[in-house]
Amino acid sequence: MKQIAIIGGGITGLTAAYYLQEQIKEQQLPYEIKLIEASDQLGGKIKTVQKNGYTIERGPDSFLIRKASAAKLAKEVGLADALVKNGSGGSYILVNDKLHKMPSGSFMGIPTEVRPFLFSSLFSWKGKFRAAFDFILPKGEPVSDQSLGLFFRRRFGDELVENLVEPLLSGIYAGDIDDLSLMATFPNFYQLEQKHRSLVKGLNVMMPKKKQAKGVKKPSMFYSLKGGLQALVEAIEVRLNSDAVMKGVSVDQIERMDGRYHLSLDDESVYEADAVVIASPYFAAQNMLRQYTFMDAFNDMRATSVANVVLAFDQAAIKQDIDGTGFVVSRNSSYRITACTWTHKKWPETAAPEGKALLRCYLGKPGDEDVVNLSDEELEEIVLNDLNKTMHITDKPEFSVITRWKNAMPQYSVGHKERIHSVMEQMKEHTPGVFLAGGSYQGIGIPDCIDQGEAAVTKVLEYLKS
Ligand code: FAD
């Protein structure tokens, strides 16, 4: 019987364990799996709290519909009827302390239609004029990578980037747009420029506009689940053989001995495996394989910290309500929060009981990461102060749920793709049969992590059959 260890019970490790178990059953393979998770709970960053009829996400709240693997997995584990789509109200950008409607026809902040941008209050005439250079500028020189900031500033100028692109993209990665790698985050934009020169024109070719009938709502972009995303974690967990999961045990080191791997666990025991999927963050992986100098490539990687503060209110306490699902904050505003979601409007079926409002705010950005070390009272006060600049809230929250995510957002800085490729190539040579997968490596979104978990299954099976 061959042993397969999967280290880390976040969505990546869970996916790998689930699909491996399916393959083992289907092909009647003489393999056993063991999912080893350091904490007492599976799910990693996916954590849902149910309180007083509210569904509160401490970590991710949804996944992109466009990337199919997450919905596919949810359906396979019996959650087809639990999938819910986001309410598609408008969203806003806070620039210079004022809320502006997101111009329609923008994709990740890049215009696909001229009119809404021309009439948007988000930009000055000078900024609009500069953004139009995209139509005439030549394509950039081919390069292996560049920062998102450099790329978009060159095409559209600083104003469009700072007032729209940056708050949207930095929000996803909790990073600095001038450090983040274009090729590891949105390589399609680079390819569009190389092919069509103008990004606006390229996007129009790539995503031809479907005429939207008047009064018909914009299609939803995200799925969540009734009961929150933890429902996915629980549905996978109940389908795994109970002896396949070890919780509350962490892997300290992985050593290769006689063609197998010895995993030293923190309970002083050793687990022997023939193949290993490391589905933990990069710093944990680096520590497990610390005897290999090629893992030093991760010395150049960092992970940033954010906190989220969820506040529950009576809807009547919010005097100045906003018709939309939330806003992101540009760096040129005096706010300390970086985004706020009106969760009860984004997820009207699931987030809050009738007549209640659930607001979820993020804190922590480059230069203000220490904010996560403040006390709960301080964080709540900062959030309420910021919110009261745009919404008039008359009552104290019914309750709050505060989550600190320290070093939880891996940064894909310029050169990330090559760095990961080089580590994986070295692993093929020095640690064959050990594979990296997860949010630190080839995509942070839940569907990206699921894709990596599935890819790891293929790699493990190919390796063990070879
Ligand atoms: P993790 O979830 O980090 O799981 C890794 C697991 O490994 C953990 O459980 C950890 O305990 C375990 N581990 C670590 N070291 C060891 C060890 N030595 N031994 C054993 N186990 C170990 N994505 C979206 O698609 N949509 C969103 O809305 C979204 N919002 C987000 C909001 C926040 C606040 C955060 C932090 C992330 C968000 N993301 C979102 C990103 C997404 O949640 C993550 O990228 C994804 O969940 C990572 O999954 P993972 O399995 O790769 O890693």
Coordinates of C-alpha atoms and ligand atoms in Angstrom, one line a residue:
M1 CA 0.0 0.0 0.0
K2 CA 1.4 3.4 -1.0
Q3 CA 0.9 6.4 1.3
I4 CA 0.1 9.9 0.1
A5 CA 0.4 12.8 2.5
I6 CA -1.4 16.0 1.9
I7 CA -0.2 18.8 4.2
G8 CA -2.7 21.6 4.9
G9 CA -6.4 21.2 5.2
G10 CA -7.4 24.5 3.4
I11 CA -9.5 24.3 0.3
T12 CA -6.4 23.2 -1.8
G13 CA -5.6 20.3 0.5
L14 CA -9.2 19.3 0.8
T15 CA -9.7 19.3 -2.9
A16 CA -6.6 17.2 -3.4
A17 CA -7.7 14.8 -0.7
Y18 CA -11.2 14.5 -2.1
Y19 CA -10.3 13.9 -5.7
L20 CA -7.5 11.5 -4.8
Q21 CA -9.9 9.5 -2.7
E22 CA -12.3 9.4 -5.7
Q23 CA -9.6 8.3 -8.1
I24 CA -8.3 5.6 -5.6
K25 CA -11.9 4.2 -5.4
E26 CA -12.6 4.4 -9.1
Q27 CA -9.4 2.9 -10.2
Q28 CA -9.1 0.6 -7.2
L29 CA -5.6 1.8 -6.5
P30 CA -3.5 0.4 -3.7
Y31 CA -3.0 3.9 -2.2
E32 CA -3.9 5.5 1.1
I33 CA -4.2 9.2 1.8
K34 CA -3.6 11.2 4.9
L35 CA -4.6 14.9 5.2
I36 CA -2.5 16.5 7.9
E37 CA -3.8 19.8 9.2
A38 CA -2.1 21.9 11.9
S39 CA -5.2 23.5 13.4
D40 CA -8.2 21.8 15.0
Q41 CA -10.4 22.7 12.1
L42 CA -10.3 22.1 8.3
G43 CA -10.9 24.9 5.8
G44 CA -7.8 27.1 6.3
K45 CA -8.9 30.7 5.4
I46 CA -12.5 29.6 4.9
K47 CA -14.3 30.2 8.1
T48 CA -18.0 31.0 8.6
V49 CA -19.7 32.1 11.8
Q50 CA -23.5 31.7 12.3
K51 CA -24.8 34.2 14.8
N52 CA -28.3 35.4 15.6
G53 CA -29.5 34.4 12.2
Y54 CA -26.6 36.1 10.4
T55 CA -24.1 34.3 8.2
I56 CA -20.7 35.9 8.7
E57 CA -17.6 35.1 6.7
R58 CA -14.3 35.7 8.5
G59 CA -12.3 35.0 5.4
P60 CA -13.5 34.7 1.7
D61 CA -17.1 35.3 1.1
S62 CA -17.5 34.1 -2.5
F63 CA -15.9 32.7 -5.6
L64 CA -15.9 33.8 -9.2
I65 CA -18.6 32.1 -11.3
R66 CA -16.4 32.5 -14.4
K67 CA -13.8 30.1 -13.1
A68 CA -15.8 26.8 -13.1
S69 CA -13.9 24.5 -10.8
A70 CA -15.4 25.7 -7.5
A71 CA -19.0 25.3 -8.5
K72 CA -18.2 22.0 -10.1
L73 CA -16.7 20.8 -6.8
A74 CA -19.6 22.2 -4.8
K75 CA -22.0 20.3 -7.0
E76 CA -20.0 17.0 -6.7
V77 CA -20.2 17.1 -3.0
G78 CA -24.0 17.6 -3.0
L79 CA -24.3 21.4 -2.7
A80 CA -25.9 22.2 -6.1
D81 CA -29.0 23.6 -4.4
A82 CA -26.9 25.6 -1.9
L83 CA -25.2 27.7 -4.5
V84 CA -26.4 31.3 -4.4
K85 CA -25.5 34.2 -6.7
N86 CA -24.6 37.7 -5.5
G87 CA -27.2 40.5 -5.6
S88 CA -26.1 42.7 -8.5
G89 CA -26.5 46.2 -7.1
G90 CA -24.1 48.9 -8.1
S91 CA -20.8 49.4 -6.3
Y92 CA -18.8 52.6 -5.5
I93 CA -15.3 53.9 -5.2
L94 CA -14.4 56.4 -2.5
V95 CA -12.1 59.0 -3.9
N96 CA -11.1 62.1 -2.0
D97 CA -13.6 61.2 0.6
K98 CA -16.6 61.1 -1.8
L99 CA -18.4 58.1 -3.1
H100 CA -18.5 57.8 -6.9
K101 CA -20.5 55.2 -8.8
M102 CA -18.4 52.6 -10.5
P103 CA -18.6 53.5 -14.2
S104 CA -20.5 50.8 -16.1
G105 CA -18.6 48.8 -18.7
S106 CA -15.4 48.5 -16.7
F107 CA -13.5 45.2 -16.4
M108 CA -11.1 45.3 -13.4
G109 CA -11.2 49.0 -13.7
I110 CA -10.3 49.0 -17.4
P111 CA -12.9 50.8 -19.6
T112 CA -14.7 48.8 -22.2
E113 CA -17.1 51.6 -23.1
V114 CA -16.1 55.2 -23.5
R115 CA -19.3 57.0 -22.6
P116 CA -19.6 56.0 -18.9
F117 CA -16.0 57.0 -18.4
L118 CA -16.4 60.3 -20.1
F119 CA -19.3 61.2 -17.8
S120 CA -17.9 59.6 -14.6
S121 CA -17.3 61.9 -11.7
L122 CA -14.3 59.8 -10.7
F123 CA -11.8 61.5 -13.0
S124 CA -10.8 65.0 -14.0
W125 CA -10.9 66.0 -17.6
K126 CA -7.1 65.9 -17.6
G127 CA -7.3 62.3 -16.2
K128 CA -9.9 61.3 -18.9
F129 CA -7.7 62.8 -21.6
R130 CA -4.7 60.9 -20.4
A131 CA -6.6 57.6 -20.2
A132 CA -7.6 58.0 -23.8
F133 CA -3.9 57.7 -24.8
D134 CA -4.6 54.0 -24.6
F135 CA -6.1 54.3 -28.1
I136 CA -2.9 55.7 -29.6
L137 CA 0.0 54.5 -27.5
P138 CA 2.2 51.8 -29.1
K139 CA 2.4 48.4 -27.3
G140 CA 5.1 48.0 -24.7
E141 CA 8.3 46.2 -25.4
P142 CA 7.9 42.5 -24.7
V143 CA 9.2 41.8 -21.2
S144 CA 9.1 38.7 -19.0
D145 CA 7.3 40.6 -16.2
Q146 CA 6.5 44.1 -14.9
S147 CA 4.4 45.5 -12.1
L148 CA 0.7 46.0 -12.5
G149 CA 1.2 49.7 -11.6
L150 CA 3.9 50.3 -14.2
F151 CA 1.8 48.6 -16.9
F152 CA -1.5 50.4 -16.2
R153 CA 0.1 53.8 -15.5
R154 CA 1.8 53.7 -18.9
R155 CA -1.4 52.9 -20.7
F156 CA -3.9 55.0 -18.8
G157 CA -2.0 57.5 -16.6
D158 CA -1.9 57.8 -12.9
E159 CA -5.3 59.1 -12.3
L160 CA -7.3 56.2 -13.7
V161 CA -5.0 53.8 -12.0
E162 CA -5.2 55.5 -8.6
N163 CA -8.9 56.2 -8.6
L164 CA -10.1 53.0 -10.1
V165 CA -7.7 50.2 -11.0
E166 CA -5.6 50.4 -7.8
P167 CA -8.4 50.2 -5.3
L168 CA -10.0 47.2 -7.1
L169 CA -6.8 45.2 -7.7
S170 CA -5.1 46.0 -4.4
G171 CA -8.3 45.0 -2.7
I172 CA -8.0 41.5 -4.1
Y173 CA -4.3 41.0 -3.2
A174 CA -4.0 43.4 -0.2
G175 CA -0.8 44.5 -1.8
D176 CA 0.9 47.4 -3.5
I177 CA 0.0 47.7 -7.2
D178 CA 3.5 48.9 -7.9
D179 CA 5.0 45.7 -6.6
L180 CA 2.5 43.1 -7.8
S181 CA 3.4 41.1 -10.8
L182 CA 1.3 41.5 -14.0
M183 CA 2.2 38.0 -15.3
A184 CA 1.3 36.3 -12.0
T185 CA -2.0 38.1 -11.6
F186 CA -3.5 39.3 -14.9
P187 CA -1.3 37.9 -17.7
N188 CA -4.3 38.4 -20.1
F189 CA -3.8 42.1 -20.0
Y190 CA -0.2 41.8 -21.2
Q191 CA -1.3 39.4 -24.0
L192 CA -4.1 41.8 -25.0
E193 CA -1.7 44.7 -25.3
Q194 CA 0.8 42.6 -27.3
K195 CA -2.0 41.5 -29.6
H196 CA -4.3 44.6 -29.9
R197 CA -2.0 47.4 -28.6
S198 CA -5.0 49.2 -27.0
L199 CA -6.4 47.4 -23.9
V200 CA -9.8 49.0 -24.5
K201 CA -10.0 47.7 -28.0
G202 CA -8.6 44.3 -27.0
L203 CA -11.2 43.9 -24.2
N204 CA -13.9 44.7 -26.7
V205 CA -12.7 41.9 -29.0
M206 CA -12.2 39.5 -26.2
M207 CA -15.6 40.2 -24.5
P208 CA -17.9 41.4 -27.2
K209 CA -20.8 43.3 -25.6
K210 CA -24.1 41.5 -25.3
K211 CA -26.8 44.1 -25.7
Q212 CA -28.4 44.3 -22.3
A213 CA -32.2 44.9 -22.4
K214 CA -33.4 47.9 -20.4
G215 CA -34.5 47.0 -16.8
V216 CA -32.7 43.6 -16.9
K217 CA -30.3 43.2 -14.0
K218 CA -26.5 42.8 -14.6
P219 CA -25.6 39.1 -14.4
S220 CA -24.0 38.0 -11.1
M221 CA -20.3 37.4 -11.0
F222 CA -20.0 35.5 -7.7
Y223 CA -21.3 32.4 -6.0
S224 CA -21.5 31.8 -2.3
L225 CA -23.3 29.0 -0.5
K226 CA -26.3 28.8 1.8
G227 CA -24.8 28.4 5.2
G228 CA -21.6 30.2 4.0
L229 CA -18.5 28.9 2.3
Q230 CA -17.7 26.6 5.3
A231 CA -20.6 24.4 4.0
L232 CA -18.1 23.4 1.2
V233 CA -15.5 22.5 3.7
E234 CA -17.9 20.4 5.8
A235 CA -19.4 18.7 2.7
I236 CA -15.9 17.6 1.7
E237 CA -14.9 16.6 5.2
V238 CA -17.9 14.2 5.6
R239 CA -17.0 12.5 2.4
L240 CA -13.4 11.8 3.4
N241 CA -12.7 8.5 5.2
S242 CA -12.4 9.4 8.8
D243 CA -9.0 7.8 9.2
A244 CA -7.7 9.9 6.3
V245 CA -7.7 13.1 8.3
M246 CA -5.4 14.2 11.1
K247 CA -6.1 17.5 12.8
G248 CA -4.1 19.4 15.3
V249 CA -0.8 18.1 14.1
S250 CA 1.7 20.1 12.1
V251 CA 4.5 18.9 9.8
D252 CA 7.9 20.3 10.9
Q253 CA 10.2 18.8 8.3
I254 CA 10.2 16.5 5.3
E255 CA 13.2 14.4 4.6
R256 CA 13.9 12.0 1.7
M257 CA 15.1 8.6 2.8
D258 CA 15.5 5.6 0.4
G259 CA 13.1 7.0 -2.1
R260 CA 10.3 7.7 0.5
Y261 CA 9.6 10.8 2.6
H262 CA 9.7 11.0 6.3
L263 CA 7.5 13.7 7.7
S264 CA 8.4 14.8 11.2
L265 CA 5.3 15.8 13.0
D266 CA 5.1 18.1 16.0
D267 CA 3.7 15.3 18.2
E268 CA 7.2 13.7 17.9
S269 CA 5.9 11.0 15.5
V270 CA 7.0 10.4 11.9
Y271 CA 4.7 9.7 9.0
E272 CA 6.2 7.9 6.0
A273 CA 4.8 8.7 2.6
D274 CA 5.6 7.8 -1.0
A275 CA 4.2 11.1 -2.4
V276 CA 3.4 14.4 -0.7
V277 CA 1.2 17.4 -1.6
I278 CA 2.3 20.5 0.3
A279 CA -0.9 22.6 0.4
S280 CA 0.3 25.0 3.1
P281 CA 1.4 28.7 2.8
Y282 CA 4.9 29.2 1.3
F283 CA 6.6 30.0 4.6
A284 CA 5.5 26.7 6.1
A285 CA 6.6 24.8 2.9
Q286 CA 10.0 26.6 3.0
N287 CA 10.4 25.5 6.7
M288 CA 9.5 21.9 5.9
L289 CA 12.1 21.7 3.2
R290 CA 14.6 24.0 4.9
Q291 CA 17.6 21.7 4.1
Y292 CA 17.3 22.6 0.4
T293 CA 18.8 26.0 -0.6
F294 CA 16.4 26.3 -3.6
M295 CA 13.7 27.0 -1.1
D296 CA 15.6 30.2 -0.3
A297 CA 13.7 31.7 -3.3
F298 CA 10.9 32.2 -0.9
N299 CA 13.0 34.6 1.1
D300 CA 12.0 37.2 -1.5
M301 CA 8.3 36.5 -0.9
R302 CA 6.1 38.1 1.7
A303 CA 2.6 37.9 2.9
T304 CA 0.6 40.9 4.1
S305 CA -1.9 41.3 6.9
V306 CA -5.4 42.5 7.0
A307 CA -8.3 42.5 9.5
N308 CA -12.0 42.5 8.8
V309 CA -14.6 44.0 11.1
V310 CA -18.2 42.8 10.6
L311 CA -20.9 44.9 12.2
A312 CA -24.5 43.9 12.6
F313 CA -27.2 46.6 12.8
D314 CA -30.9 47.2 12.7
Q315 CA -31.5 48.6 9.2
A316 CA -33.3 51.5 10.8
A317 CA -30.0 52.5 12.5
I318 CA -28.5 53.4 9.1
K319 CA -30.0 56.7 8.2
Q320 CA -28.1 57.4 5.0
D321 CA -28.3 54.1 3.2
I322 CA -26.6 53.6 -0.2
D323 CA -28.2 51.8 -3.1
G324 CA -25.5 49.3 -3.9
T325 CA -23.4 46.4 -2.5
G326 CA -20.4 48.3 -1.3
F327 CA -17.4 50.4 -2.0
V328 CA -13.6 50.3 -2.2
V329 CA -11.4 53.1 -1.0
S330 CA -8.7 54.8 -3.0
R331 CA -5.4 55.6 -1.4
N332 CA -5.9 59.3 -1.8
S333 CA -8.7 59.4 0.7
S334 CA -8.3 59.9 4.4
Y335 CA -10.1 56.7 5.3
R336 CA -8.4 53.9 7.1
I337 CA -10.8 51.2 6.0
T338 CA -9.9 49.9 2.5
A339 CA -13.3 48.5 1.5
C340 CA -16.8 48.0 2.9
T341 CA -19.4 45.5 1.7
W342 CA -23.1 45.8 2.5
T343 CA -23.3 42.1 2.9
H344 CA -27.0 42.0 3.4
K345 CA -27.4 43.5 -0.1
K346 CA -24.7 41.5 -1.7
W347 CA -26.2 38.2 -0.3
P348 CA -29.8 39.1 0.3
E349 CA -30.9 35.5 0.6
T350 CA -28.3 34.5 3.3
A351 CA -26.4 37.2 5.1
A352 CA -28.8 38.8 7.5
P353 CA -32.3 38.3 8.9
E354 CA -35.1 40.5 7.6
G355 CA -34.8 44.2 8.6
K356 CA -31.1 43.8 9.6
A357 CA -27.9 45.1 8.0
L358 CA -24.5 43.4 8.0
L359 CA -21.5 45.6 7.1
R360 CA -18.1 44.1 6.5
C361 CA -15.1 46.4 6.4
Y362 CA -11.4 45.7 5.7
L363 CA -8.4 47.3 7.3
G364 CA -4.7 46.9 6.5
K365 CA -2.9 48.2 3.4
P366 CA 0.8 48.7 2.5
G367 CA 2.0 51.2 5.1
D368 CA -0.8 50.5 7.5
E369 CA -0.4 46.8 8.2
D370 CA 0.1 47.3 11.9
V371 CA -3.5 48.2 12.2
V372 CA -4.2 44.5 12.7
N373 CA -2.4 44.8 16.1
L374 CA -5.0 47.2 17.5
S375 CA -7.5 46.0 20.0
D376 CA -11.1 45.1 19.0
E377 CA -12.4 48.3 20.5
E378 CA -9.9 50.4 18.6
L379 CA -10.7 48.6 15.3
E380 CA -14.4 49.0 15.8
E381 CA -14.0 52.7 16.6
I382 CA -11.9 53.3 13.4
V383 CA -14.5 51.5 11.3
L384 CA -17.5 53.3 12.8
N385 CA -15.7 56.7 12.4
D386 CA -15.0 56.0 8.8
L387 CA -18.5 54.7 8.0
N388 CA -20.1 57.7 9.6
K389 CA -18.4 60.0 7.1
T390 CA -20.7 58.6 4.4
M391 CA -23.6 56.9 6.2
H392 CA -25.3 58.3 9.2
I393 CA -25.4 55.5 11.7
T394 CA -27.4 56.3 14.8
D395 CA -27.0 53.2 17.0
K396 CA -24.2 51.0 18.3
P397 CA -23.9 47.7 16.4
E398 CA -25.9 44.8 17.8
F399 CA -22.5 42.9 17.8
S400 CA -19.3 42.8 15.9
V401 CA -17.1 39.9 14.7
I402 CA -13.4 40.9 14.2
T403 CA -10.9 38.7 12.4
R404 CA -7.2 39.4 12.1
W405 CA -5.4 37.7 9.2
K406 CA -1.7 38.0 9.9
N407 CA 0.6 37.2 7.0
A408 CA -2.3 35.7 5.2
M409 CA -2.2 37.4 1.9
P410 CA 0.7 36.0 -0.2
Q411 CA 2.2 38.7 -2.4
Y412 CA 2.8 37.8 -6.0
S413 CA 5.5 40.4 -6.6
V414 CA 7.3 41.0 -10.0
G415 CA 9.1 37.7 -11.0
H416 CA 6.7 35.5 -8.9
K417 CA 5.8 33.2 -11.8
E418 CA 9.5 32.5 -12.6
R419 CA 10.3 32.1 -8.9
I420 CA 7.6 29.4 -8.4
H421 CA 8.6 27.7 -11.7
S422 CA 12.2 27.5 -10.7
V423 CA 11.3 26.1 -7.2
M424 CA 9.0 23.5 -8.8
E425 CA 11.7 22.5 -11.3
Q426 CA 14.3 22.0 -8.5
M427 CA 11.7 20.0 -6.6
K428 CA 11.3 17.6 -9.6
E429 CA 15.0 16.9 -9.3
H430 CA 15.7 16.9 -5.5
T431 CA 12.3 16.0 -4.1
P432 CA 10.5 14.0 -6.8
G433 CA 6.9 13.1 -5.8
V434 CA 6.6 16.3 -3.6
F435 CA 4.3 18.9 -5.1
L436 CA 3.4 22.4 -4.1
A437 CA -0.2 23.6 -4.5
G438 CA -2.3 26.5 -3.1
G439 CA -2.8 30.2 -2.7
S440 CA 0.8 31.0 -2.3
Y441 CA 1.8 29.7 -5.7
Q442 CA -0.4 29.8 -8.8
G443 CA -3.4 31.8 -8.0
I444 CA -5.1 33.0 -4.7
G445 CA -8.8 32.8 -5.6
I446 CA -10.7 29.8 -4.4
P447 CA -11.2 28.3 -7.9
D448 CA -7.5 28.8 -8.6
C449 CA -6.7 26.8 -5.4
I450 CA -9.2 24.1 -6.4
D451 CA -7.5 23.9 -9.8
Q452 CA -4.1 23.5 -8.1
G453 CA -5.5 20.8 -5.8
E454 CA -6.9 18.9 -8.8
A455 CA -3.6 19.3 -10.7
A456 CA -1.7 18.0 -7.7
V457 CA -3.9 14.8 -7.9
T458 CA -2.9 14.2 -11.5
K459 CA 0.8 14.8 -10.7
V460 CA 0.7 12.4 -7.7
L461 CA -1.0 9.7 -9.7
E462 CA 1.4 10.0 -12.6
Y463 CA 4.4 10.0 -10.2
L464 CA 3.2 6.9 -8.3
K465 CA 2.4 5.0 -11.6
S466 CA 5.8 5.9 -13.1
Ligands
FAD1 P1 -5.1 28.0 3.4 O1 -6.5 28.3 3.5 O2 -4.1 29.0 4.0 O3 -4.8 26.6 4.1 C1 -3.5 26.1 4.4 C2 -3.7 25.2 5.6 O4 -2.4 24.7 5.9 C3 -4.2 25.9 6.8 O5 -5.3 25.2 7.3 C4 -3.0 25.7 7.8 O6 -3.4 25.6 9.2 C5 -2.3 24.5 7.3 N1 -0.9 24.4 7.6 C6 0.1 25.4 7.6 N2 1.3 24.9 8.0 C7 1.1 23.6 8.3 C8 2.0 22.6 8.7 N3 3.3 22.8 9.0 N4 1.5 21.3 8.9 C9 0.1 21.1 8.6 N5 -0.7 22.0 8.2 C10 -0.2 23.3 8.0 N6 -10.6 34.1 -2.4 C11 -11.7 34.1 -3.2 O7 -11.8 33.4 -4.2 N7 -12.8 34.9 -2.9 C12 -12.8 35.7 -1.8 O8 -13.8 36.4 -1.5 C13 -11.6 35.8 -1.0 N8 -11.5 36.6 0.1 C14 -10.5 36.5 1.0 C15 -10.5 37.2 2.2 C16 -9.5 37.0 3.1 C17 -9.6 37.7 4.4 C18 -8.4 36.1 2.8 C19 -7.3 35.9 3.8 C20 -8.4 35.4 1.6 C21 -9.4 35.6 0.7 N9 -9.4 34.9 -0.5 C22 -10.5 34.9 -1.3 C23 -8.3 34.0 -0.9 C24 -8.6 32.5 -0.5 O9 -9.4 32.5 0.6 C25 -7.3 31.8 -0.2 O10 -6.3 32.0 -1.2 C26 -7.6 30.3 -0.2 O11 -8.6 30.0 0.7 C27 -6.3 29.6 0.2 O12 -6.5 28.2 0.4 P2 -5.3 27.2 0.6 O13 -5.9 25.9 0.9 O14 -4.3 27.4 -0.5 O15 -4.5 27.8 1.9

